[in-house]
Coordinates of C-alpha atoms in Angstrom, one line a residue:
X1 CA 7.6 -21.9 2.9
X2 CA 4.0 -20.6 2.5
X3 CA 2.6 -24.2 2.7
X4 CA 4.7 -24.9 5.8
X5 CA 3.4 -21.8 7.5
X6 CA -0.1 -22.8 6.6
X7 CA 0.4 -26.2 8.2
X8 CA 1.8 -24.5 11.2
X9 CA -1.2 -22.3 11.6
X10 CA -3.5 -25.3 11.2
X11 CA -1.7 -27.0 14.2
X12 CA -1.8 -23.7 16.2
X13 CA -5.6 -23.3 15.6
X14 CA -6.3 -27.0 16.4
X15 CA -4.4 -26.7 19.7
X16 CA -6.1 -23.4 20.5
X17 CA -9.5 -24.9 20.0
X18 CA -8.6 -27.9 22.3
X19 CA -7.3 -25.5 24.9
X20 CA -9.9 -22.8 24.7
X21 CA -13.0 -24.9 24.0
X22 CA -14.9 -22.2 22.1
X23 CA -14.7 -19.0 20.1
X24 CA -17.0 -16.1 19.2
X25 CA -19.2 -18.1 16.9
X26 CA -19.7 -20.9 19.4
X27 CA -20.7 -18.5 22.1
X28 CA -23.8 -17.3 20.2
X29 CA -25.8 -19.5 22.6
X30 CA -25.1 -17.0 25.4
X31 CA -26.6 -14.2 23.5
X32 CA -29.7 -16.2 22.8
X33 CA -30.1 -17.0 26.5
X34 CA -30.1 -13.3 27.4
X35 CA -33.2 -12.8 25.3
X36 CA -35.0 -16.0 26.6
X37 CA -37.5 -14.9 29.3
X38 CA -38.3 -18.6 30.1
X39 CA -34.9 -19.2 31.7
X40 CA -34.8 -19.3 35.5
X41 CA -32.8 -16.8 37.6
X42 CA -29.7 -19.1 38.0
X43 CA -29.5 -19.5 34.2
X44 CA -29.8 -15.7 33.7
X45 CA -27.1 -15.1 36.3
X46 CA -24.8 -17.6 34.7
X47 CA -25.4 -16.0 31.3
X48 CA -24.6 -12.6 32.7
X49 CA -21.4 -13.8 34.2
X50 CA -20.4 -15.6 31.0
X51 CA -21.2 -12.5 29.0
X52 CA -19.2 -10.2 31.3
X53 CA -16.2 -12.6 31.4
X54 CA -16.1 -13.2 27.7
X55 CA -17.3 -9.8 26.6
X56 CA -14.5 -9.3 24.1
X57 CA -15.0 -12.7 22.4
X58 CA -18.8 -13.0 22.7
X59 CA -20.4 -9.6 22.2
X60 CA -17.6 -7.6 20.6
X61 CA -17.8 -5.1 23.4
X62 CA -14.5 -4.2 25.0
X63 CA -13.9 -4.9 28.7
X64 CA -12.0 -1.8 29.7
X65 CA -11.5 -3.0 33.3
X66 CA -9.4 -6.0 32.3
X67 CA -5.7 -5.5 32.3
X68 CA -4.2 -6.8 29.1
X69 CA -1.1 -6.2 27.0
X70 CA -1.4 -5.5 23.3
X71 CA 1.7 -6.3 21.1
X72 CA 2.4 -4.3 18.0
X73 CA 5.2 -5.5 15.7
X74 CA 6.6 -4.7 12.3
X75 CA 8.3 -2.3 9.9
X76 CA 7.0 0.9 8.4
X77 CA 5.9 4.3 9.7
X78 CA 6.5 3.5 13.4
X79 CA 10.1 2.7 12.7
X80 CA 10.4 5.8 10.4
X81 CA 9.4 8.2 13.1
X82 CA 10.9 6.4 16.0
X83 CA 9.7 6.6 19.6
X84 CA 10.8 10.1 20.2
X85 CA 10.6 11.5 16.6
X86 CA 13.2 12.1 14.0
X87 CA 15.0 15.1 12.5
X88 CA 13.4 16.1 9.2
X89 CA 15.9 16.1 6.3
X90 CA 14.0 19.0 4.8
X91 CA 12.9 21.3 7.6
X92 CA 15.5 20.5 10.2
X93 CA 12.8 20.2 12.8
X94 CA 12.0 17.2 15.0
X95 CA 8.9 15.2 14.0
X96 CA 6.5 13.7 16.4
X97 CA 7.4 10.3 17.8
X98 CA 5.0 7.4 18.4
X99 CA 5.4 8.0 22.2
X100 CA 2.8 10.8 21.9
X101 CA 0.4 8.5 20.2
X102 CA 0.8 5.8 22.9
X103 CA 0.4 8.5 25.6
X104 CA -3.0 9.4 24.1
X105 CA -3.9 5.7 23.9
X106 CA -3.1 5.3 27.6
X107 CA -5.4 8.2 28.4
X108 CA -8.3 6.5 26.7
X109 CA -7.4 2.9 27.8
X110 CA -5.2 2.9 30.9
X111 CA -5.7 -0.8 31.5
X112 CA -4.5 -1.8 28.0
X113 CA -0.7 -1.6 27.8
X114 CA 0.7 -1.4 24.3
X115 CA 4.1 -2.9 23.6
X116 CA 5.3 -1.6 20.3
X117 CA 8.4 -3.0 18.6
X118 CA 9.3 -1.2 15.3
X119 CA 11.7 -3.0 13.1
X120 CA 13.6 -2.1 9.9
X121 CA 12.9 -3.5 6.4
X122 CA 15.8 -6.0 6.3
X123 CA 14.2 -9.5 6.2
X124 CA 11.0 -8.0 7.6
X125 CA 8.8 -10.9 6.4
X126 CA 10.9 -13.5 8.2
X127 CA 11.0 -11.3 11.3
X128 CA 7.2 -11.0 11.4
X129 CA 6.7 -14.7 10.9
X130 CA 9.1 -15.5 13.7
X131 CA 7.4 -13.0 16.0
X132 CA 3.9 -14.2 15.2
X133 CA 4.7 -17.9 15.6
X134 CA 6.9 -17.2 18.6
X135 CA 5.9 -14.9 21.5
X136 CA 2.9 -13.7 19.6
X137 CA 1.7 -10.5 18.1
X138 CA -1.7 -8.7 18.1
X139 CA -1.3 -6.0 15.4
X140 CA 1.2 -6.5 12.5
X141 CA 2.6 -3.4 11.0
X142 CA 2.6 -4.0 7.2
X143 CA 1.2 -7.4 7.7
X144 CA -1.3 -7.3 4.8
X145 CA 1.3 -8.8 2.5
X146 CA 1.5 -11.9 4.7
X147 CA -2.1 -13.1 4.6
X148 CA -1.3 -16.5 6.1
X149 CA -0.5 -14.6 9.3
X150 CA -3.6 -12.3 9.2
X151 CA -7.1 -12.3 10.5
X152 CA -9.7 -11.4 7.7
X153 CA -11.0 -7.9 8.4
X154 CA -14.2 -8.1 6.3
X155 CA -16.3 -8.9 9.3
X156 CA -14.8 -6.1 11.4
X157 CA -15.5 -3.5 8.7
X158 CA -19.0 -4.7 8.3
X159 CA -19.7 -3.9 11.9
X160 CA -17.9 -0.5 11.6
X161 CA -19.6 1.3 8.7
X162 CA -18.6 4.7 10.2
X163 CA -14.9 3.8 9.9
X164 CA -15.4 2.4 6.4
X165 CA -16.8 5.7 5.3
X166 CA -13.8 7.6 6.5
X167 CA -11.2 5.4 4.6
X168 CA -10.1 6.2 1.1
X169 CA -8.5 2.8 0.6
X170 CA -9.7 -0.6 1.7
X171 CA -7.7 -2.9 -0.6
X172 CA -8.7 -6.5 -1.3
X173 CA -5.9 -8.9 -1.9
X174 CA -6.1 -12.0 -4.1
X175 CA -5.0 -14.7 -1.7
X176 CA -5.8 -18.4 -1.0
X177 CA -3.8 -18.4 2.3
X178 CA -6.5 -17.2 4.7
X179 CA -9.2 -19.4 6.2
X180 CA -11.7 -20.3 3.5
X181 CA -10.2 -17.9 0.9
X182 CA -9.7 -18.5 -2.8
X183 CA -7.6 -16.4 -5.2
X184 CA -10.5 -15.2 -7.4
X185 CA -12.5 -13.8 -4.4
X186 CA -10.2 -11.1 -2.9
X187 CA -10.0 -10.6 0.9
X188 CA -9.4 -7.7 3.1
X189 CA -6.2 -8.5 5.0
X190 CA -5.3 -5.1 6.4
X191 CA -6.1 -1.4 6.7
X192 CA -3.7 1.0 5.0
X193 CA -2.5 3.7 7.4
X194 CA -0.2 5.7 5.1
X195 CA -0.7 5.9 1.3
X196 CA 1.9 6.4 -1.4
X197 CA 0.0 8.6 -3.8
X198 CA 1.7 8.7 -7.2
X199 CA 1.9 11.9 -9.2
X200 CA 3.8 13.4 -12.1
X201 CA 6.4 16.1 -11.4
X202 CA 7.1 18.6 -14.2
X203 CA 10.0 20.9 -14.6
X204 CA 8.2 24.0 -15.8
X205 CA 11.4 25.8 -16.8
X206 CA 12.3 23.1 -19.4
X207 CA 8.7 23.3 -20.8
X208 CA 9.0 27.1 -21.0
X209 CA 12.5 27.0 -22.6
X210 CA 11.3 24.8 -25.4
X211 CA 8.0 26.7 -25.8
X212 CA 5.9 23.7 -25.0
X213 CA 2.6 24.2 -23.1
X214 CA 2.1 22.5 -19.8
X215 CA -0.4 19.7 -19.9
X216 CA -3.5 19.2 -17.7
X217 CA -4.9 16.2 -15.9
X218 CA -6.6 14.9 -19.1
X219 CA -3.3 14.0 -20.9
X220 CA -2.5 10.3 -21.6
X221 CA 0.7 8.3 -21.7
X222 CA 0.7 8.7 -25.5
X223 CA 0.8 12.5 -24.8
X224 CA 3.7 12.0 -22.4
X225 CA 5.7 10.2 -25.0
X226 CA 5.0 13.0 -27.6
X227 CA 5.9 15.8 -25.2
X228 CA 9.0 14.0 -23.9
X229 CA 10.3 13.8 -27.5
X230 CA 9.9 17.6 -27.8
X231 CA 11.8 18.2 -24.6
X232 CA 14.8 16.0 -25.3
X233 CA 17.8 17.8 -26.9
X234 CA 19.8 20.9 -26.4
X235 CA 17.9 23.5 -24.3
X236 CA 17.4 26.5 -26.6
X237 CA 17.8 28.9 -23.7
X238 CA 20.6 27.3 -21.6
X239 CA 22.4 25.3 -24.2
X240 CA 22.4 22.3 -21.8
X241 CA 21.3 18.8 -22.6
X242 CA 17.8 18.0 -21.4
X243 CA 15.8 14.8 -21.4
X244 CA 12.0 14.5 -21.7
X245 CA 11.6 11.7 -19.1
X246 CA 13.2 10.2 -16.0
X247 CA 12.1 6.6 -15.5
X248 CA 12.1 5.6 -11.8
X249 CA 13.2 2.1 -10.8
X250 CA 15.6 1.2 -13.6
X251 CA 18.1 -0.2 -11.1
X252 CA 15.9 -2.8 -9.6
X253 CA 12.5 -4.4 -9.1
X254 CA 10.7 -1.0 -8.8
X255 CA 10.7 -1.1 -12.6
X256 CA 7.4 -3.1 -12.2
X257 CA 5.7 0.0 -10.8
X258 CA 6.0 1.9 -14.1
X259 CA 4.8 -1.2 -15.9
X260 CA 1.7 -1.7 -13.9
X261 CA 0.8 2.0 -14.0
X262 CA 0.9 2.0 -17.7
X263 CA -0.9 -1.4 -17.9
X264 CA -3.8 0.1 -15.9
X265 CA -4.0 3.0 -18.4
X266 CA -4.4 0.5 -21.3
X267 CA -6.5 -1.9 -19.2
X268 CA -3.9 -4.6 -20.2
X269 CA -5.0 -7.4 -17.9
X270 CA -2.7 -10.4 -17.8
X271 CA -4.1 -12.5 -15.0
X272 CA -7.4 -14.4 -15.0
X273 CA -7.6 -15.7 -11.4
X274 CA -8.8 -19.2 -10.6
X275 CA -9.4 -20.5 -7.1
X276 CA -5.6 -21.2 -6.8
X277 CA -2.5 -20.2 -8.7
X278 CA -2.6 -23.5 -10.5
X279 CA -6.1 -22.8 -11.8
X280 CA -5.2 -19.3 -13.0
X281 CA -4.1 -18.1 -16.4
X282 CA -1.3 -15.6 -16.8
X283 CA -0.7 -14.2 -20.3
X284 CA 1.8 -11.5 -21.2
X285 CA 1.5 -12.1 -25.0
X286 CA -1.6 -10.0 -25.6
X287 CA -1.8 -6.9 -27.8
X288 CA -2.5 -4.9 -24.6
X289 CA 0.8 -5.9 -23.0
X290 CA 2.6 -5.2 -26.2
X291 CA 1.2 -1.6 -26.0
X292 CA 2.5 -1.3 -22.5
X293 CA 6.0 -2.5 -23.3
X294 CA 6.1 -0.3 -26.4
X295 CA 5.2 2.8 -24.3
X296 CA 8.0 1.9 -21.9
X297 CA 10.4 1.4 -24.8
X298 CA 9.3 4.7 -26.4
X299 CA 9.8 6.6 -23.1
X300 CA 13.2 5.1 -22.7
X301 CA 14.2 6.8 -26.0
X302 CA 13.9 10.1 -24.1
X303 CA 15.7 9.1 -20.9
X304 CA 19.3 9.8 -20.3
X305 CA 21.8 6.9 -20.9
X306 CA 22.5 6.8 -17.2
X307 CA 18.8 6.6 -16.4
X308 CA 18.3 3.7 -18.8
X309 CA 21.3 1.9 -17.3
X310 CA 20.0 2.4 -13.8
X311 CA 22.8 4.7 -12.7
X312 CA 20.4 7.6 -12.2
X313 CA 16.9 6.9 -11.0
X314 CA 15.9 10.1 -9.2
X315 CA 16.2 13.9 -9.6
X316 CA 18.8 16.3 -8.1
X317 CA 16.5 19.3 -8.2
X318 CA 19.3 21.9 -8.1
X319 CA 20.9 20.3 -11.2
X320 CA 17.9 18.9 -13.0
X321 CA 17.9 18.1 -16.7
X322 CA 14.7 16.1 -16.8
X323 CA 11.4 17.5 -17.8
X324 CA 9.0 14.8 -16.6
X325 CA 9.0 12.0 -14.0
X326 CA 6.6 10.3 -11.7
X327 CA 6.9 9.8 -7.9
X328 CA 5.0 7.8 -5.3
X329 CA 5.9 10.3 -2.6
X330 CA 4.3 13.7 -3.2
X331 CA 5.1 15.0 0.3
X332 CA 8.8 14.1 0.2
X333 CA 9.1 15.4 -3.4
X334 CA 7.4 18.7 -2.6
X335 CA 9.6 19.2 0.5
X336 CA 12.7 18.6 -1.6
X337 CA 11.6 21.2 -4.1
X338 CA 10.7 23.6 -1.3
X339 CA 14.0 23.0 0.5
X340 CA 15.9 23.8 -2.8
X341 CA 13.8 27.1 -3.1
X342 CA 12.4 25.9 -6.5
X343 CA 8.6 25.9 -5.8
X344 CA 8.0 28.1 -8.8
X345 CA 9.9 25.8 -11.1
X346 CA 8.0 22.6 -10.5
X347 CA 4.4 21.5 -10.6
X348 CA 2.6 18.3 -9.7
X349 CA -0.1 16.6 -11.7
X350 CA -2.1 13.3 -11.4
X351 CA -0.8 10.4 -13.4
X352 CA -1.9 10.4 -17.0
X353 CA -5.5 9.4 -17.7
X354 CA -6.7 5.8 -18.2
X355 CA -7.7 5.3 -21.8
X356 CA -9.5 2.0 -21.7
X357 CA -11.8 0.0 -19.4
X358 CA -14.2 0.9 -16.6
X359 CA -11.9 3.5 -15.1
X360 CA -11.3 5.4 -18.3
X361 CA -10.7 9.1 -17.7
X362 CA -9.4 8.7 -14.1
X363 CA -5.7 8.8 -13.3
X364 CA -3.6 5.7 -14.0
X365 CA -3.7 3.3 -11.0
X366 CA -1.0 3.1 -8.4
X367 CA -1.2 3.1 -4.6
X368 CA 1.4 1.8 -2.3
X369 CA 0.7 1.7 1.4
X370 CA 2.0 0.9 4.9
X371 CA -0.8 -1.0 6.6
X372 CA -2.0 -2.5 9.9
X373 CA -3.3 -6.0 10.2
X374 CA -4.6 -8.2 13.0
X375 CA -2.5 -11.3 13.7
X376 CA -4.2 -14.6 13.3
X377 CA -2.8 -15.8 16.7
X378 CA -3.9 -12.7 18.6
X379 CA -5.8 -13.4 21.8
X380 CA -7.2 -9.9 21.8
X381 CA -8.5 -9.4 18.3
X382 CA -11.2 -6.9 19.3
X383 CA -8.6 -4.8 21.1
X384 CA -6.3 -5.1 18.1
X385 CA -9.2 -3.8 15.9
X386 CA -9.8 -0.9 18.4
X387 CA -6.1 0.0 18.1
X388 CA -6.3 0.1 14.3
X389 CA -9.5 2.3 14.5
X390 CA -7.7 4.6 17.0
X391 CA -4.7 5.0 14.7
X392 CA -6.9 6.0 11.8
X393 CA -9.2 8.4 13.5
X394 CA -7.7 9.8 16.7
X395 CA -6.7 13.5 16.5
X396 CA -3.3 12.9 18.0
X397 CA -2.6 10.0 15.6
X398 CA -3.5 12.4 12.7
X399 CA -1.2 15.0 14.1
X400 CA 1.5 12.3 14.3
X401 CA 1.0 11.5 10.6
X402 CA 1.0 15.2 9.6
X403 CA 4.1 15.9 11.6
X404 CA 6.0 13.1 9.7
X405 CA 4.6 14.1 6.3
X406 CA 2.5 11.0 5.6
X407 CA -0.6 10.8 3.5
X408 CA -3.0 9.3 6.0
X409 CA -5.8 7.1 4.8
X410 CA -8.7 9.4 5.8
X411 CA -10.1 12.7 4.6
X412 CA -9.1 14.3 7.9
X413 CA -5.6 13.0 7.5
X414 CA -5.2 14.4 4.0
X415 CA -6.7 17.7 5.0
X416 CA -4.0 18.0 7.7
X417 CA -1.4 18.1 5.0
X418 CA -2.5 21.5 3.7
X419 CA 0.0 23.3 5.9
X420 CA 2.7 21.0 4.5
X421 CA 2.2 20.8 0.7
X422 CA -0.3 23.6 0.1
X423 CA -4.0 23.9 -0.8
X424 CA -3.7 23.0 -4.5
X425 CA -1.6 19.9 -3.9
X426 CA -3.8 18.7 -1.0
X427 CA -6.9 19.1 -3.2
X428 CA -5.1 17.1 -6.0
X429 CA -4.3 14.3 -3.6
X430 CA -8.0 14.2 -2.5
X431 CA -9.1 14.1 -6.1
X432 CA -6.8 11.3 -7.0
X433 CA -7.9 9.2 -4.0
X434 CA -11.6 9.9 -4.6
X435 CA -11.3 8.5 -8.1
X436 CA -9.3 5.4 -7.1
X437 CA -11.3 2.2 -6.8
X438 CA -11.4 1.8 -3.0
X439 CA -10.5 -1.9 -3.1
X440 CA -7.5 -1.5 -5.5
X441 CA -4.0 -2.5 -4.4
X442 CA -0.8 -2.5 -6.3
X443 CA 0.4 -5.9 -5.1
X444 CA -2.2 -8.3 -6.4
X445 CA -4.3 -7.3 -9.3
X446 CA -5.2 -8.3 -12.9
X447 CA -2.2 -6.3 -14.3
X448 CA 0.5 -7.6 -12.0
X449 CA 0.7 -9.9 -9.0
X450 CA 3.9 -10.0 -7.0
X451 CA 2.7 -12.6 -4.5
X452 CA 0.9 -15.6 -6.0
X453 CA 3.0 -16.4 -9.2
X454 CA 6.5 -16.9 -8.0
X455 CA 9.1 -14.1 -8.3
X456 CA 7.1 -12.1 -10.9
X457 CA 8.5 -8.8 -9.5
X458 CA 12.0 -10.1 -10.3
X459 CA 11.6 -11.6 -13.7
X460 CA 9.2 -9.0 -15.0
X461 CA 11.5 -6.1 -13.9
X462 CA 14.6 -7.9 -15.2
X463 CA 13.3 -8.3 -18.7
X464 CA 11.8 -4.8 -18.8
X465 CA 15.1 -3.3 -17.8
X466 CA 16.8 -5.1 -20.6
X467 CA 14.3 -3.7 -23.0
X468 CA 14.8 -0.2 -21.6
X469 CA 18.5 -0.5 -22.2
X470 CA 17.8 -1.5 -25.8
X471 CA 18.9 -5.1 -25.5
X472 CA 15.5 -6.6 -26.3
X473 CA 12.6 -5.7 -28.6
X474 CA 9.0 -5.4 -27.4
X475 CA 8.3 -8.9 -28.9
X476 CA 11.4 -10.4 -27.3
X477 CA 10.5 -9.0 -24.0
X478 CA 7.0 -10.4 -24.1
X479 CA 8.4 -13.8 -25.0
X480 CA 11.0 -13.7 -22.2
X481 CA 8.4 -12.7 -19.6
X482 CA 6.0 -15.3 -20.7
X483 CA 8.6 -18.0 -20.6
X484 CA 9.4 -17.1 -17.0
X485 CA 5.7 -17.3 -16.2
X486 CA 5.3 -20.7 -18.0
X487 CA 8.3 -22.1 -16.1
X488 CA 6.7 -21.2 -12.8
X489 CA 3.2 -22.3 -13.7
X490 CA 4.6 -25.6 -15.1
X491 CA 6.0 -26.4 -11.7
X492 CA 2.5 -26.1 -10.2
X493 CA 1.0 -28.8 -12.4

């Protein structure tokens, strides 16, 4: 399918070149003419007319007098809030809808009409592909994971250093599906708007009942295993069964998130990228991956049977028997705790410290996002970029994010959460993001790649879940995962 889409885009671009005649690069002659005092008046006049007419494509300056329509399409935060806002499950209050954001945009750019179509997550990839190749799209919500549909953003960011300074995360994806791209030279396909910052959540009461000291941000995954063992058993105060760890994702492909978090802690790289997937090497049989699998297996020993089987994958805070878990949604988790009146019982910490590699001492790596990308077929790419900048920096857009409880990808956006999650948690989020490599993403990296090597998310999570259940040993899990990799790679030869 990816190759068919690539061929389709080649045909689209060829036809567009035939129909349009030139693009931004081919118009550089107009800029030269402006600075050439030897031209006669008619040439200068023609140059001025061409520059005004093609200001968007030629100079990058926006023509605010021209009436255009900008189309936004895709899943994610726009759909979550809805046009008019949504009822918060925790506060019972209505959140801000994206209609207020568009009203602000219309104040700034009354001649640029935004048509926004928010969709759900069911078959979202196919829906985006159909929209882009059909009626056309300018800004793709969560389009960064479909690089064949996206315009590279490296050049836009190079011309906007002020925006770059405001962003915590500017992920680079390993892809060979954009023009001129190769896998081993990552590309910027999108700008994250919301960030899923992962943290640990600790039940302080269980720690207190067992007489175990709360850890700090310096603890490691080895420490988590040790502490989890001490907190599994019969609570000496309540007499109830407790478990040291709750492992998220044991019922599906989200199991890979725990894997790659711990892989980052041990710097257990499995992928050496070549220019294409065929030229790359993927090896899950190393000592590093054995250490990751063993840590997961050890943690499973201190999970409940229902958690290992995938029946229970999240906490019920009012009936909680788990001491430690991790979550990629600190705002939602905090609001659940607050709604249950249990703020004094729970505390949040960064993920355990990385033990090896260039990021040693920083929190383990994980960062999900909901991003904005520019469609390859957009006829208004400069305006699409302006809309992305507006979403990231405008005061009303930040209020929109704060109202809906999203971690926005700017310092101002995170600061706005202080009234939602408190000063200490807000500062923790800022510390985590400041220590995260700005180009990191959790989709394509040296520890895990869910895009370029077949259905890695499926076969990796499948075999890990079997290990967590106790059906496979660490060594058997490595062998099964590697066999799945080899089967896919063999098909590329």
